[in-house]
PDB file of C-alpha atoms in Angstrom:
ATOM      1  CA  UNK A 960      65.195-167.451 -36.826  1.00  0.00           C
ATOM      2  CA  UNK A 961      64.877-168.101 -40.558  1.00  0.00           C
ATOM      3  CA  UNK A 962      61.329-168.665 -41.798  1.00  0.00           C
ATOM      4  CA  UNK A 963      60.682-169.509 -45.439  1.00  0.00           C
ATOM      5  CA  UNK A 964      57.100-168.721 -46.455  1.00  0.00           C
ATOM      6  CA  UNK A 965      55.754-170.349 -49.604  1.00  0.00           C
ATOM      7  CA  UNK A 966      55.219-167.629 -52.210  1.00  0.00           C
ATOM      8  CA  UNK A 967      51.686-168.944 -52.830  1.00  0.00           C
ATOM      9  CA  UNK A 968      50.627-168.573 -49.192  1.00  0.00           C
ATOM     10  CA  UNK A 969      47.680-166.163 -48.937  1.00  0.00           C
ATOM     11  CA  UNK A 970      47.875-164.937 -45.353  1.00  0.00           C
ATOM     12  CA  UNK A 971      48.864-161.250 -45.423  1.00  0.00           C
ATOM     13  CA  UNK A 972      48.355-160.882 -41.671  1.00  0.00           C
ATOM     14  CA  UNK A 973      50.820-163.647 -40.840  1.00  0.00           C
ATOM     15  CA  UNK A 974      53.344-162.419 -43.390  1.00  0.00           C
ATOM     16  CA  UNK A 975      53.163-158.892 -41.973  1.00  0.00           C
ATOM     17  CA  UNK A 976      53.652-160.139 -38.411  1.00  0.00           C
ATOM     18  CA  UNK A 977      56.653-162.231 -39.454  1.00  0.00           C
ATOM     19  CA  UNK A 978      58.227-159.511 -41.582  1.00  0.00           C
ATOM     20  CA  UNK A 979      58.012-156.940 -38.767  1.00  0.00           C
ATOM     21  CA  UNK A 980      59.376-159.264 -36.082  1.00  0.00           C
ATOM     22  CA  UNK A 981      62.961-158.434 -35.129  1.00  0.00           C
ATOM     23  CA  UNK A 982      63.674-162.090 -34.357  1.00  0.00           C
ATOM     24  CA  UNK A 983      62.581-163.384 -37.790  1.00  0.00           C
ATOM     25  CA  UNK A 984      64.375-163.396 -41.118  1.00  0.00           C
ATOM     26  CA  UNK A 985      61.471-163.907 -43.533  1.00  0.00           C
ATOM     27  CA  UNK A 986      62.137-165.386 -46.981  1.00  0.00           C
ATOM     28  CA  UNK A 987      59.439-165.683 -49.673  1.00  0.00           C
ATOM     29  CA  UNK A 988      60.186-168.714 -51.804  1.00  0.00           C
ATOM     30  CA  UNK A 989      58.399-171.629 -53.480  1.00  0.00           C
ATOM     31  CA  UNK A 990      58.157-174.636 -51.165  1.00  0.00           C
ATOM     32  CA  UNK A 991      57.471-178.082 -52.581  1.00  0.00           C
ATOM     33  CA  UNK A 992      55.438-178.970 -49.495  1.00  0.00           C
ATOM     34  CA  UNK A 993      53.896-176.992 -46.620  1.00  0.00           C
ATOM     35  CA  UNK A 994      53.365-173.275 -46.102  1.00  0.00           C
ATOM     36  CA  UNK A 995      56.300-172.381 -43.826  1.00  0.00           C
ATOM     37  CA  UNK A 996      59.747-173.848 -43.178  1.00  0.00           C
ATOM     38  CA  UNK A 997      61.396-172.788 -39.905  1.00  0.00           C
ATOM     39  CA  UNK A 998      65.174-172.954 -39.496  1.00  0.00           C
ATOM     40  CA  UNK A 999      65.420-175.737 -42.086  1.00  0.00           C
ATOM     41  CA  UNK A1000      63.834-178.007 -39.470  1.00  0.00           C
ATOM     42  CA  UNK A1001      60.077-177.571 -38.994  1.00  0.00           C
ATOM     43  CA  UNK A1002      57.732-177.742 -41.988  1.00  0.00           C
ATOM     44  CA  UNK A1003      54.309-176.258 -41.244  1.00  0.00           C
ATOM     45  CA  UNK A1004      51.023-176.651 -43.066  1.00  0.00           C
ATOM     46  CA  UNK A1005      48.509-174.042 -41.867  1.00  0.00           C
ATOM     47  CA  UNK A1006      44.812-174.695 -42.374  1.00  0.00           C
ATOM     48  CA  UNK A1007      41.930-172.542 -41.336  1.00  0.00           C
ATOM     49  CA  UNK A1008      39.320-174.802 -39.821  1.00  0.00           C
ATOM     50  CA  UNK A1009      36.876-174.442 -42.715  1.00  0.00           C
ATOM     51  CA  UNK A1010      39.613-175.286 -45.238  1.00  0.00           C
ATOM     52  CA  UNK A1011      40.494-178.305 -43.090  1.00  0.00           C
ATOM     53  CA  UNK A1012      36.973-179.678 -43.410  1.00  0.00           C
ATOM     54  CA  UNK A1013      36.978-179.122 -47.168  1.00  0.00           C
ATOM     55  CA  UNK A1014      40.287-180.962 -47.508  1.00  0.00           C
ATOM     56  CA  UNK A1015      38.838-183.904 -45.554  1.00  0.00           C
ATOM     57  CA  UNK A1016      35.808-184.043 -47.825  1.00  0.00           C
ATOM     58  CA  UNK A1017      37.756-183.931 -51.094  1.00  0.00           C
ATOM     59  CA  UNK A1018      40.439-186.327 -49.831  1.00  0.00           C
ATOM     60  CA  UNK A1019      43.381-183.905 -50.062  1.00  0.00           C
ATOM     61  CA  UNK A1020      44.203-183.870 -46.358  1.00  0.00           C
ATOM     62  CA  UNK A1021      45.717-187.340 -46.108  1.00  0.00           C
ATOM     63  CA  UNK A1022      47.747-186.901 -49.292  1.00  0.00           C
ATOM     64  CA  UNK A1023      49.102-183.628 -47.897  1.00  0.00           C
ATOM     65  CA  UNK A1024      49.912-185.414 -44.643  1.00  0.00           C
ATOM     66  CA  UNK A1025      51.836-188.054 -46.590  1.00  0.00           C
ATOM     67  CA  UNK A1026      53.923-185.394 -48.355  1.00  0.00           C
ATOM     68  CA  UNK A1027      54.626-183.608 -45.074  1.00  0.00           C
ATOM     69  CA  UNK A1028      55.699-186.870 -43.467  1.00  0.00           C
ATOM     70  CA  UNK A1029      57.998-187.688 -46.415  1.00  0.00           C
ATOM     71  CA  UNK A1030      59.525-184.191 -46.590  1.00  0.00           C
ATOM     72  CA  UNK A1031      62.535-184.944 -44.404  1.00  0.00           C
ATOM     73  CA  UNK A1032      61.568-182.145 -42.008  1.00  0.00           C
ATOM     74  CA  UNK A1033      59.678-182.240 -38.713  1.00  0.00           C
ATOM     75  CA  UNK A1034      56.021-181.838 -39.793  1.00  0.00           C
ATOM     76  CA  UNK A1035      53.355-179.757 -38.060  1.00  0.00           C
ATOM     77  CA  UNK A1036      49.742-179.098 -39.076  1.00  0.00           C
ATOM     78  CA  UNK A1037      48.347-175.947 -37.465  1.00  0.00           C
ATOM     79  CA  UNK A1038      44.548-175.733 -37.379  1.00  0.00           C
ATOM     80  CA  UNK A1039      43.518-172.089 -37.155  1.00  0.00           C
ATOM     81  CA  UNK A1040      40.106-170.827 -36.100  1.00  0.00           C
ATOM     82  CA  UNK A1041      37.305-171.750 -33.725  1.00  0.00           C
ATOM     83  CA  UNK A1042      33.875-173.374 -33.676  1.00  0.00           C
ATOM     84  CA  UNK A1043      32.158-170.142 -34.709  1.00  0.00           C
ATOM     85  CA  UNK A1044      33.886-170.384 -38.099  1.00  0.00           C
ATOM     86  CA  UNK A1045      31.996-173.612 -38.882  1.00  0.00           C
ATOM     87  CA  UNK A1046      28.762-172.932 -37.012  1.00  0.00           C
ATOM     88  CA  UNK A1047      26.577-174.035 -39.936  1.00  0.00           C
ATOM     89  CA  UNK A1048      28.700-177.015 -40.959  1.00  0.00           C
ATOM     90  CA  UNK A1049      26.814-180.331 -41.204  1.00  0.00           C
ATOM     91  CA  UNK A1050      29.864-182.560 -41.505  1.00  0.00           C
ATOM     92  CA  UNK A1051      29.881-185.576 -39.195  1.00  0.00           C
ATOM     93  CA  UNK A1052      32.236-184.886 -36.285  1.00  0.00           C
ATOM     94  CA  UNK A1053      33.381-188.521 -36.374  1.00  0.00           C
ATOM     95  CA  UNK A1054      34.854-187.992 -39.840  1.00  0.00           C
ATOM     96  CA  UNK A1055      36.934-185.083 -38.562  1.00  0.00           C
ATOM     97  CA  UNK A1056      38.151-187.026 -35.529  1.00  0.00           C
ATOM     98  CA  UNK A1057      38.995-190.001 -37.734  1.00  0.00           C
ATOM     99  CA  UNK A1058      41.050-187.870 -40.129  1.00  0.00           C
ATOM    100  CA  UNK A1059      42.955-186.178 -37.287  1.00  0.00           C
ATOM    101  CA  UNK A1060      43.589-189.538 -35.630  1.00  0.00           C
ATOM    102  CA  UNK A1061      45.054-190.864 -38.882  1.00  0.00           C
ATOM    103  CA  UNK A1062      47.311-187.837 -39.224  1.00  0.00           C
ATOM    104  CA  UNK A1063      48.604-188.259 -35.683  1.00  0.00           C
ATOM    105  CA  UNK A1064      48.931-192.043 -35.539  1.00  0.00           C
ATOM    106  CA  UNK A1065      49.887-192.983 -39.091  1.00  0.00           C
ATOM    107  CA  UNK A1066      51.895-189.932 -40.153  1.00  0.00           C
ATOM    108  CA  UNK A1067      53.112-188.808 -36.700  1.00  0.00           C
ATOM    109  CA  UNK A1068      52.055-185.208 -37.337  1.00  0.00           C
ATOM    110  CA  UNK A1069      51.102-182.994 -34.402  1.00  0.00           C
ATOM    111  CA  UNK A1070      47.963-180.872 -34.939  1.00  0.00           C
ATOM    112  CA  UNK A1071      47.892-177.903 -32.503  1.00  0.00           C
ATOM    113  CA  UNK A1072      44.981-175.450 -32.551  1.00  0.00           C
ATOM    114  CA  UNK A1073      45.254-171.662 -32.694  1.00  0.00           C
ATOM    115  CA  UNK A1074      42.430-169.109 -32.538  1.00  0.00           C
ATOM    116  CA  UNK A1075      43.833-166.610 -35.038  1.00  0.00           C
ATOM    117  CA  UNK A1076      46.844-165.541 -37.082  1.00  0.00           C
ATOM    118  CA  UNK A1077      48.520-163.861 -34.108  1.00  0.00           C
ATOM    119  CA  UNK A1078      48.477-167.135 -32.165  1.00  0.00           C
ATOM    120  CA  UNK A1079      49.749-169.006 -35.213  1.00  0.00           C
ATOM    121  CA  UNK A1080      52.774-166.719 -35.455  1.00  0.00           C
ATOM    122  CA  UNK A1081      53.437-167.045 -31.704  1.00  0.00           C
ATOM    123  CA  UNK A1082      53.283-170.835 -31.985  1.00  0.00           C
ATOM    124  CA  UNK A1083      55.805-170.772 -34.834  1.00  0.00           C
ATOM    125  CA  UNK A1084      58.162-168.579 -32.813  1.00  0.00           C
ATOM    126  CA  UNK A1085      57.780-170.688 -29.646  1.00  0.00           C
ATOM    127  CA  UNK A1086      58.583-173.859 -31.584  1.00  0.00           C
ATOM    128  CA  UNK A1087      61.751-172.329 -33.048  1.00  0.00           C
ATOM    129  CA  UNK A1088      62.843-170.995 -29.652  1.00  0.00           C
ATOM    130  CA  UNK A1089      62.367-174.372 -27.970  1.00  0.00           C
ATOM    131  CA  UNK A1090      64.341-176.138 -30.697  1.00  0.00           C
ATOM    132  CA  UNK A1091      67.179-173.642 -30.374  1.00  0.00           C
ATOM    133  CA  UNK A1092      67.313-174.149 -26.611  1.00  0.00           C
ATOM    134  CA  UNK A1093      67.562-177.899 -27.100  1.00  0.00           C
ATOM    135  CA  UNK A1094      70.329-177.494 -29.669  1.00  0.00           C
ATOM    136  CA  UNK A1095      72.266-174.730 -27.930  1.00  0.00           C
ATOM    137  CA  UNK A1096      75.034-177.064 -26.772  1.00  0.00           C
ATOM    138  CA  UNK A1097      74.459-180.370 -28.556  1.00  0.00           C
ATOM    139  CA  UNK A1098      73.930-181.227 -32.216  1.00  0.00           C
ATOM    140  CA  UNK A1099      71.879-184.455 -32.089  1.00  0.00           C
ATOM    141  CA  UNK A1100      71.984-186.964 -34.967  1.00  0.00           C
ATOM    142  CA  UNK A1101      69.083-189.213 -34.101  1.00  0.00           C
ATOM    143  CA  UNK A1102      66.763-191.341 -36.172  1.00  0.00           C
ATOM    144  CA  UNK A1103      67.340-192.207 -39.825  1.00  0.00           C
ATOM    145  CA  UNK A1104      70.849-193.332 -40.804  1.00  0.00           C
ATOM    146  CA  UNK A1105      71.481-193.683 -44.554  1.00  0.00           C
ATOM    147  CA  UNK A1106      73.364-196.765 -45.743  1.00  0.00           C
ATOM    148  CA  UNK A1107      74.468-196.162 -49.344  1.00  0.00           C
ATOM    149  CA  UNK A1108      76.955-193.496 -50.429  1.00  0.00           C
ATOM    150  CA  UNK A1109      74.303-191.636 -52.430  1.00  0.00           C
ATOM    151  CA  UNK A1110      71.885-191.567 -49.518  1.00  0.00           C
ATOM    152  CA  UNK A1111      74.661-190.336 -47.252  1.00  0.00           C
ATOM    153  CA  UNK A1112      75.438-187.587 -49.768  1.00  0.00           C
ATOM    154  CA  UNK A1113      71.787-186.545 -49.973  1.00  0.00           C
ATOM    155  CA  UNK A1114      71.523-186.647 -46.165  1.00  0.00           C
ATOM    156  CA  UNK A1115      74.535-184.365 -45.886  1.00  0.00           C
ATOM    157  CA  UNK A1116      73.151-181.892 -48.434  1.00  0.00           C
ATOM    158  CA  UNK A1117      69.888-181.660 -46.497  1.00  0.00           C
ATOM    159  CA  UNK A1118      71.904-180.044 -43.714  1.00  0.00           C
ATOM    160  CA  UNK A1119      72.233-176.939 -45.889  1.00  0.00           C
ATOM    161  CA  UNK A1120      69.758-174.063 -45.365  1.00  0.00           C
ATOM    162  CA  UNK A1121      66.348-174.577 -47.016  1.00  0.00           C
ATOM    163  CA  UNK A1122      67.461-177.806 -48.725  1.00  0.00           C
ATOM    164  CA  UNK A1123      65.011-180.694 -48.493  1.00  0.00           C
ATOM    165  CA  UNK A1124      65.139-184.160 -50.100  1.00  0.00           C
ATOM    166  CA  UNK A1125      64.106-183.087 -53.607  1.00  0.00           C
ATOM    167  CA  UNK A1126      66.403-180.081 -53.734  1.00  0.00           C
ATOM    168  CA  UNK A1127      69.284-182.217 -52.432  1.00  0.00           C
ATOM    169  CA  UNK A1128      68.792-184.594 -55.364  1.00  0.00           C
ATOM    170  CA  UNK A1129      68.783-181.687 -57.821  1.00  0.00           C
ATOM    171  CA  UNK A1130      71.997-180.299 -56.336  1.00  0.00           C
ATOM    172  CA  UNK A1131      73.778-183.651 -56.491  1.00  0.00           C
ATOM    173  CA  UNK A1132      72.577-184.309 -60.037  1.00  0.00           C
ATOM    174  CA  UNK A1133      73.543-180.819 -61.213  1.00  0.00           C
ATOM    175  CA  UNK A1134      77.026-180.659 -59.666  1.00  0.00           C
ATOM    176  CA  UNK A1135      77.894-184.354 -59.573  1.00  0.00           C
ATOM    177  CA  UNK A1136      79.502-184.408 -56.113  1.00  0.00           C
ATOM    178  CA  UNK A1137      79.264-182.973 -52.607  1.00  0.00           C
ATOM    179  CA  UNK A1138      82.595-181.205 -53.093  1.00  0.00           C
ATOM    180  CA  UNK A1139      81.329-179.442 -56.213  1.00  0.00           C
ATOM    181  CA  UNK A1140      78.209-178.272 -54.391  1.00  0.00           C
ATOM    182  CA  UNK A1141      80.269-176.872 -51.525  1.00  0.00           C
ATOM    183  CA  UNK A1142      82.636-175.091 -53.939  1.00  0.00           C
ATOM    184  CA  UNK A1143      79.854-173.622 -56.103  1.00  0.00           C
ATOM    185  CA  UNK A1144      79.430-169.867 -56.206  1.00  0.00           C
ATOM    186  CA  UNK A1145      76.151-168.158 -55.399  1.00  0.00           C
ATOM    187  CA  UNK A1146      75.338-167.661 -59.089  1.00  0.00           C
ATOM    188  CA  UNK A1147      76.165-171.306 -59.835  1.00  0.00           C
ATOM    189  CA  UNK A1148      73.850-172.463 -57.067  1.00  0.00           C
ATOM    190  CA  UNK A1149      71.060-170.300 -58.475  1.00  0.00           C
ATOM    191  CA  UNK A1150      71.302-172.246 -61.737  1.00  0.00           C
ATOM    192  CA  UNK A1151      69.662-175.172 -59.929  1.00  0.00           C
ATOM    193  CA  UNK A1152      65.875-175.245 -60.201  1.00  0.00           C
ATOM    194  CA  UNK A1153      64.338-174.284 -56.857  1.00  0.00           C
ATOM    195  CA  UNK A1154      67.258-172.261 -55.516  1.00  0.00           C
ATOM    196  CA  UNK A1155      66.680-168.521 -55.413  1.00  0.00           C
ATOM    197  CA  UNK A1156      69.022-165.735 -54.433  1.00  0.00           C
ATOM    198  CA  UNK A1157      68.134-165.929 -50.728  1.00  0.00           C
ATOM    199  CA  UNK A1158      68.739-169.671 -50.461  1.00  0.00           C
ATOM    200  CA  UNK A1159      71.956-169.488 -52.494  1.00  0.00           C
ATOM    201  CA  UNK A1160      73.230-166.706 -50.245  1.00  0.00           C
ATOM    202  CA  UNK A1161      72.253-168.667 -47.110  1.00  0.00           C
ATOM    203  CA  UNK A1162      74.120-171.737 -48.382  1.00  0.00           C
ATOM    204  CA  UNK A1163      77.265-169.754 -49.178  1.00  0.00           C
ATOM    205  CA  UNK A1164      77.071-168.014 -45.808  1.00  0.00           C
ATOM    206  CA  UNK A1165      76.839-171.273 -43.857  1.00  0.00           C
ATOM    207  CA  UNK A1166      79.731-172.744 -45.847  1.00  0.00           C
ATOM    208  CA  UNK A1167      82.068-169.758 -45.572  1.00  0.00           C
ATOM    209  CA  UNK A1168      81.360-168.217 -42.159  1.00  0.00           C
ATOM    210  CA  UNK A1169      84.220-168.969 -39.715  1.00  0.00           C
ATOM    211  CA  UNK A1170      83.282-170.786 -36.528  1.00  0.00           C
ATOM    212  CA  UNK A1171      83.219-168.587 -33.430  1.00  0.00           C
TER     213      UNK A1171
END
């Protein structure tokens, strides 16, 4: 599985576990939203439980939830830690429940709990494995259907590895057409802001690898 980890993510334990896993191809790259992107499908925001409470207090949590929901990927908010981590916290429990309810009901974001970094990594791997089982024989095209030509072009570009809505717009603006994007070399792709060597290589690989 391909996992893109935001290059600002400060979780050396998780990064080490991912980098040493034989089933994971780990890529360090700047993400515009979230901490991890799995198989160009699942965007994950990881919050230790104390950081979660802080983000509720300062109002950042709901704005982050909005960006996750608008990302074009399947969003997931992993809450890491246990009650012992916030033993001395005086925050009203109702405020926490209200924030989590809003995230689930308004933004349709699932919020699973993990006890530590090891469980977080296992959850990420389980999610990718389940998705691959579902897609082993069928390629579903459910949900949003773009109407205009431009939206259809952007939708198509988001099928490329590590390409979300914003990067799709940059690609289309830079090259002018879908055909030009598909014909671009790796170095030409890297001229687009937000595309590094790993993503450019992944795009060229998916476009040029013969079907089995």
